[in-house]
CSV table of C-alpha atoms in Angstrom, one decimal:
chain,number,residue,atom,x,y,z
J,24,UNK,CA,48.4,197.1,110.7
J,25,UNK,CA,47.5,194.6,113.5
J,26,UNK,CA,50.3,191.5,113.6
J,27,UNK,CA,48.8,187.8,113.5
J,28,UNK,CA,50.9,186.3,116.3
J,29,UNK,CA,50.5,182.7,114.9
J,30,UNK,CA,51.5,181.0,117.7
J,31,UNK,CA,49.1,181.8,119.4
J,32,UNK,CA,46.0,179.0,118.8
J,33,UNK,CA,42.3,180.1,117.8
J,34,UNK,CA,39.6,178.9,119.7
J,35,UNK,CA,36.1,178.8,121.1
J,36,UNK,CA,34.8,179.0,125.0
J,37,UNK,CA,31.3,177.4,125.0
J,38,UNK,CA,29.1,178.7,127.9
J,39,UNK,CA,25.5,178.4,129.0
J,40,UNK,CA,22.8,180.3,130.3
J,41,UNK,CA,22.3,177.5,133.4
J,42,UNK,CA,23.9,173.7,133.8
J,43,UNK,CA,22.0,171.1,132.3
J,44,UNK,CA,21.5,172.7,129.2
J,45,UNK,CA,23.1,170.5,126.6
J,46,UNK,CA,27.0,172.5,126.4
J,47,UNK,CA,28.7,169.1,126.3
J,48,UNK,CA,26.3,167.3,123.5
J,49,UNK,CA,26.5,170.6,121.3
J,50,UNK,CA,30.3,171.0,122.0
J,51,UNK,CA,31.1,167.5,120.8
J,52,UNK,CA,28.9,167.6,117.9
J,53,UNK,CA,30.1,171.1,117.0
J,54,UNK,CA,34.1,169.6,117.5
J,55,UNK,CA,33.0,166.8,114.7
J,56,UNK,CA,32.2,169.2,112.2
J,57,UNK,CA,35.3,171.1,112.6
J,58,UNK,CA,37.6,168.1,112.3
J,59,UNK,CA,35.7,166.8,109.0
J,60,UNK,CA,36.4,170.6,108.1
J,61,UNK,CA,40.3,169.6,108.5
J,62,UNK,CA,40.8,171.4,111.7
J,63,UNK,CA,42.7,169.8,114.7
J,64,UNK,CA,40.5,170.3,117.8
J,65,UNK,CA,42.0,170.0,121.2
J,66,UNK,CA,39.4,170.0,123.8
J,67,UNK,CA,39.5,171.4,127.1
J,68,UNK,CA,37.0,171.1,130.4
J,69,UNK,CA,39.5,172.0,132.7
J,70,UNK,CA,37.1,171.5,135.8
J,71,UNK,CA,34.2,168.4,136.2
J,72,UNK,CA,32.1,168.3,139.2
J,73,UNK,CA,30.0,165.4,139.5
J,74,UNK,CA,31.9,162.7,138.4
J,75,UNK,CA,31.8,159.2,139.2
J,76,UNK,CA,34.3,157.4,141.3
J,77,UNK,CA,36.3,154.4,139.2
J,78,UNK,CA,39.0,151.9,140.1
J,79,UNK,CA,40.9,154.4,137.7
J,80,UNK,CA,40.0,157.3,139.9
J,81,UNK,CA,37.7,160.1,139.3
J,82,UNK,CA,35.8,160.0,135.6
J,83,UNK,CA,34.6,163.0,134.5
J,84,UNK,CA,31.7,162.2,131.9
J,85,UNK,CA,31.5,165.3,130.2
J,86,UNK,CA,35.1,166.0,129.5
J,87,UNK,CA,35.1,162.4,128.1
J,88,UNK,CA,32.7,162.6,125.7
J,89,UNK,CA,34.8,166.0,124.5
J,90,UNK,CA,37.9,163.8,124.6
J,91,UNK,CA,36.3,161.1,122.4
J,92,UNK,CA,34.6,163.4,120.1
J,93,UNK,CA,37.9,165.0,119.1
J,94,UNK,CA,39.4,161.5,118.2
J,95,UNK,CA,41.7,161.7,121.7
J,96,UNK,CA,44.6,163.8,120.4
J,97,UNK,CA,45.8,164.2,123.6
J,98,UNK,CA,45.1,162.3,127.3
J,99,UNK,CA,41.5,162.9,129.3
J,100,UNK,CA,44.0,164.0,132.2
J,101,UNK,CA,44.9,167.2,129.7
J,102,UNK,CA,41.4,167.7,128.7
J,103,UNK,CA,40.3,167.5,132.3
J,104,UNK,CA,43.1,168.0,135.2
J,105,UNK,CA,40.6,168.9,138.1
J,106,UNK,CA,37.8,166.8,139.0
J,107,UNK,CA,35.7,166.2,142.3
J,108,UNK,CA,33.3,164.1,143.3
J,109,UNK,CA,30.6,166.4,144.2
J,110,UNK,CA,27.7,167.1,142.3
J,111,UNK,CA,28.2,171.1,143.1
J,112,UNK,CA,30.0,173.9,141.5
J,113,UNK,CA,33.3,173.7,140.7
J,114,UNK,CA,34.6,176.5,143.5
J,115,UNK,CA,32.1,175.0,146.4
J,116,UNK,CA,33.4,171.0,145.3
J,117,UNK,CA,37.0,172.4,145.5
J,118,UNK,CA,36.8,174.0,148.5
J,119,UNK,CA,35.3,170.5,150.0
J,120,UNK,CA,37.9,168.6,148.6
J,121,UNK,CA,40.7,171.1,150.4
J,122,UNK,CA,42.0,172.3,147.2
J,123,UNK,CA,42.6,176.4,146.4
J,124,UNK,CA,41.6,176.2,142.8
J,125,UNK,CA,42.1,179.1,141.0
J,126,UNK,CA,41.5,180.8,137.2
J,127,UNK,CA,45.1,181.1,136.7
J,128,UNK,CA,45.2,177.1,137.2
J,129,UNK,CA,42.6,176.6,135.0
J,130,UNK,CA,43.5,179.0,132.6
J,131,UNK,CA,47.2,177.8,132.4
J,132,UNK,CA,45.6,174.0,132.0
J,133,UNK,CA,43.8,175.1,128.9
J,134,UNK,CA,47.2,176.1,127.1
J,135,UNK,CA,48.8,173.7,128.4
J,136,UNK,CA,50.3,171.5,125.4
J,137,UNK,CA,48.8,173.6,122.9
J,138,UNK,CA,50.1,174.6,119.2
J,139,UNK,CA,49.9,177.6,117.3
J,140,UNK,CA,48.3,175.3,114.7
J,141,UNK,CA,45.5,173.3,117.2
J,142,UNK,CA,42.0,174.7,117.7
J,143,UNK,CA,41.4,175.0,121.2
J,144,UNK,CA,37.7,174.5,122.5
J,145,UNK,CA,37.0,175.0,126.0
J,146,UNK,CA,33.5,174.1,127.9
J,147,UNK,CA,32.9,176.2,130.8
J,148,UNK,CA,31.0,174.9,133.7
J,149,UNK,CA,27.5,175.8,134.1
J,150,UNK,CA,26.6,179.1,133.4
J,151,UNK,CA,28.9,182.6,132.4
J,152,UNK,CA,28.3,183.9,135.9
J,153,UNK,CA,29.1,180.3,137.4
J,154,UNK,CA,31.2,180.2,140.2
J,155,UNK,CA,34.1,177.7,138.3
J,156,UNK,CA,37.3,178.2,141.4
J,157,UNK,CA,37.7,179.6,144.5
J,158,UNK,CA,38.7,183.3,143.2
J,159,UNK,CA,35.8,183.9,140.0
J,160,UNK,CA,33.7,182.9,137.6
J,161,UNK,CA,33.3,181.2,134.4
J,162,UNK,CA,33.6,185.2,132.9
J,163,UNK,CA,36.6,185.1,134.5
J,164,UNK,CA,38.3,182.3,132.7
J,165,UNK,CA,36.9,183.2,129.3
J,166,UNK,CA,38.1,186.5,130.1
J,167,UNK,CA,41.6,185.3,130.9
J,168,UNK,CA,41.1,182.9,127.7
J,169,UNK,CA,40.0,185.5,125.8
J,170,UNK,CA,38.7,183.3,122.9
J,171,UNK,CA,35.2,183.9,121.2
J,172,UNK,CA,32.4,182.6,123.0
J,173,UNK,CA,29.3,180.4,121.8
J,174,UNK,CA,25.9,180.4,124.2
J,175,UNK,CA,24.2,177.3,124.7
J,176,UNK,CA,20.5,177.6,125.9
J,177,UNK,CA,17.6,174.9,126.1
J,178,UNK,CA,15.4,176.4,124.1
J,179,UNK,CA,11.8,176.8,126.6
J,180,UNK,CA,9.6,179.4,127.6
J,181,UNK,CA,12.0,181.9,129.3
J,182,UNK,CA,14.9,181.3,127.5
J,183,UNK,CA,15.5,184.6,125.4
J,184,UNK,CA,15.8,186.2,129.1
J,185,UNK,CA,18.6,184.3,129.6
J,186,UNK,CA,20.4,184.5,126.8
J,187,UNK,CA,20.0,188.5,126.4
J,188,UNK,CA,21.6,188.7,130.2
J,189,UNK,CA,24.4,186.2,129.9
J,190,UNK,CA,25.1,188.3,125.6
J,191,UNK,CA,24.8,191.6,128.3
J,192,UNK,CA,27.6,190.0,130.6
J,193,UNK,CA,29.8,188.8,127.7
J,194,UNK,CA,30.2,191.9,126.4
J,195,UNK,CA,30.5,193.2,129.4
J,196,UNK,CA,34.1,191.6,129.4
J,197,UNK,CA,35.0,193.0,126.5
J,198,UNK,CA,34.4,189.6,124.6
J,199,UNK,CA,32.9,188.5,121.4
J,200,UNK,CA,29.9,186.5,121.2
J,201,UNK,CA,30.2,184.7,118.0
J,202,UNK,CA,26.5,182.5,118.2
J,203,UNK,CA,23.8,181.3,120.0
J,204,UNK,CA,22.7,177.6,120.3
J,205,UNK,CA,19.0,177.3,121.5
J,206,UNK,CA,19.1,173.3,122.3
J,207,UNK,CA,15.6,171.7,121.9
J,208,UNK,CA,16.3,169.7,124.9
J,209,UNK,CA,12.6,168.5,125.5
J,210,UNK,CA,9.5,169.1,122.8
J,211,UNK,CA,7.2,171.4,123.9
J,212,UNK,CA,3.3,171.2,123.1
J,213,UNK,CA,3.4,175.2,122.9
J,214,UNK,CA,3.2,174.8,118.9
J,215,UNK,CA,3.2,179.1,118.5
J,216,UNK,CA,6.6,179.6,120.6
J,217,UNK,CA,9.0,180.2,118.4
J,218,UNK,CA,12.0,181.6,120.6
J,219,UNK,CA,14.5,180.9,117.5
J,220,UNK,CA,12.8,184.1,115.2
J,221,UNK,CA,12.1,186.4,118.1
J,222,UNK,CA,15.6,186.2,119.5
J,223,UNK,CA,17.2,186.7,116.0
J,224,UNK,CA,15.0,190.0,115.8
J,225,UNK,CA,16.8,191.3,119.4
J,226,UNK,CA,20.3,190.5,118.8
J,227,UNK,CA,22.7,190.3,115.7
J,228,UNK,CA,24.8,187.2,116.0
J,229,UNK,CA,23.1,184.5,114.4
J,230,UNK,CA,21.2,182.4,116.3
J,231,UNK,CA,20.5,178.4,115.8
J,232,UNK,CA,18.1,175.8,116.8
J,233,UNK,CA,18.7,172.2,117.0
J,234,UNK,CA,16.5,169.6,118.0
J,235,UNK,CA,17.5,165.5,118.8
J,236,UNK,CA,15.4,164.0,116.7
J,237,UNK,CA,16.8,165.7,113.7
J,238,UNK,CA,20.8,164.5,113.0
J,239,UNK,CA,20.8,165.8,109.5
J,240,UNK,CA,19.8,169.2,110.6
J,241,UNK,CA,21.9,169.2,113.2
J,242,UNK,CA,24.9,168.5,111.2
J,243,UNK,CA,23.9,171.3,108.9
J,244,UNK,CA,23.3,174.0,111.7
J,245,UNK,CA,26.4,173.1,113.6
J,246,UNK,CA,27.9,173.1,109.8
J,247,UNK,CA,27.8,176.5,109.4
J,248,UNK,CA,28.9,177.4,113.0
J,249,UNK,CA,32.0,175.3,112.6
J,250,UNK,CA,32.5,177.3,109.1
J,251,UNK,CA,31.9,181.1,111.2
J,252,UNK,CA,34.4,180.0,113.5
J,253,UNK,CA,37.1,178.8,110.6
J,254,UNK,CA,36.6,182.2,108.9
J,255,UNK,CA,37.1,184.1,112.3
J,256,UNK,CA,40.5,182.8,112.6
C-alpha cells in the first residue's frame, strides 16, 4: 500500500500551448473557485518577464493578479521572486540581466513557505517547451514540481495541433495531464468550428471551453475543474 506523505502539499502547474493564451486569467479564476471550495491556494509564478518598472521596483502583472486572486496569503515577492524587465523569455531576459537562473531556483521558490495543508498552483511561462531559466524548460520545472498539469489553449483554428503535441510532451515526462482549457480568447465568425467536441473525441481527459462574455458559465466549467482537482488529492 502506497503511503500519503501529507506533508507534502497538492497542487496544480498550469501551462500553455504558446504565451498569450489566457494561463493567468484562467489561473486566477480557476484559484477563486477552489477557495470558495474551502481550499487554501498559494500561488506561485516564480519567473515574470515583461514587467513594468515602478518606484517599488519591478511589477510583475501576471503574478499579481494570481497574488490578488488568492486573497494575498503570502507576499507578491513569494509568489514571484524573479522578475526582469524584458519582454522575452524568462532564460534569454535572465541572461540579459546577468543573472544564472536555474530550475532548481525556481523549483525551490515554489516550496518555499509551503504547508502540507496549502494548495500550491504554479503558472509556467509561456508554453511546456518554453525556455523558463538558463539550464531547461518549463517541462523541466513541472517535471521537478511534479504536480498535475492543466493546458490552457486559445481556442482558434489550429489549436487541437497544439494541444495534442504539448499532452504528447507532458506525458512524455512521465506527468499527468489532469484537463484541458480551450480559452475563447477572440469570437470567431467560423460558426461550424467546434474544436471543444473534436478534441474530446482524440484525447480522454476532459476538455473545457470558456468564453468572456459568459461569467456564469465560466464559474461553472472552472467549477468542476476546481472539484477534479480536490478529488485528485
Amino acid at each position: 500500500m502506497t503511503q500519503v506523505d501529507h506533508n507534502q502539499p497538492s497542487g496544480v502547474f498550469i501551462t500553455g500551448t504558446d504565451t498569450g493564451v489566457g494561463k493567468t486569467w484562467v489561473s486566477a479564476r480557476l484559484i477563486q473557485q477552489l477557495l470558495q471550495r474551502g481550499v487554501h491556494v498559494i500561488p506561485r509564478k516564480p519567473v515574470e518577464s515583461g514587467c513594468a518598472s515602478t518606484a517599488m521596483g519591478l511589477a510583475p502583472a501576471d503574478a499579481a493578479a494570481l497574488h490578488i486572486a488568492a486573497g494575498r496569503p503570502c507576499t507578491l515577492d513569494l509568489v514571484c521572486p524573479y522578475r526582469f524587465a524584458p519582454a522575452l523569455s524568462p532564460d534569454r531576459a535572465a541572461r540579459l540581466a546577468g543573472s544564472d537562473l536555474t530550475v532548481k531556483m525556481l523549483a525551490d521558490a515554489c516550496r518555499y513557505g509551503v504547508e502540507g495543508s496549502d494548495f500550491l498552483l504554479i503558472e509556467g511561462a509561456g508554453g511546456f517547451y518554453s525556455p523558463i531559466a538558463n539550464d531547461g524548460l518549463n517541462a523541466d520545472l513541472a517535471q521537478a514540481l511534479d504536480f498535475p498539469i492543466i493546458i490552457i489553449a486559445e481556442d482558434k483554428l489550429g489549436c487541437i495541433n497544439h494541444v495534442l503535441l504539448t499532452r504528447e510532451a507532458i506525458r512524455a515526462r512521465g506527468l499527468t495531464l489532469t484537463a484541458v482549457v480551450l480559452n475563447q480568447i477572440q469570437t470567431t465568425e467560423e460558426g461550424q468550428m467546434n474544436n471543444g467536441e473534436d478534441l474530446s473525441r482524440l484525447i480522454h481527459e476532459p476538455v473545457s471551453v470558456i468564453g468572456h462574455n459568459a461569467d456564469a458559465t465560466i464559474a461553472q466549467t472552472l467549477g468542476y475543474l476546481a472539484e477534479t482537482l480536490i478529488a485528485g488529492d
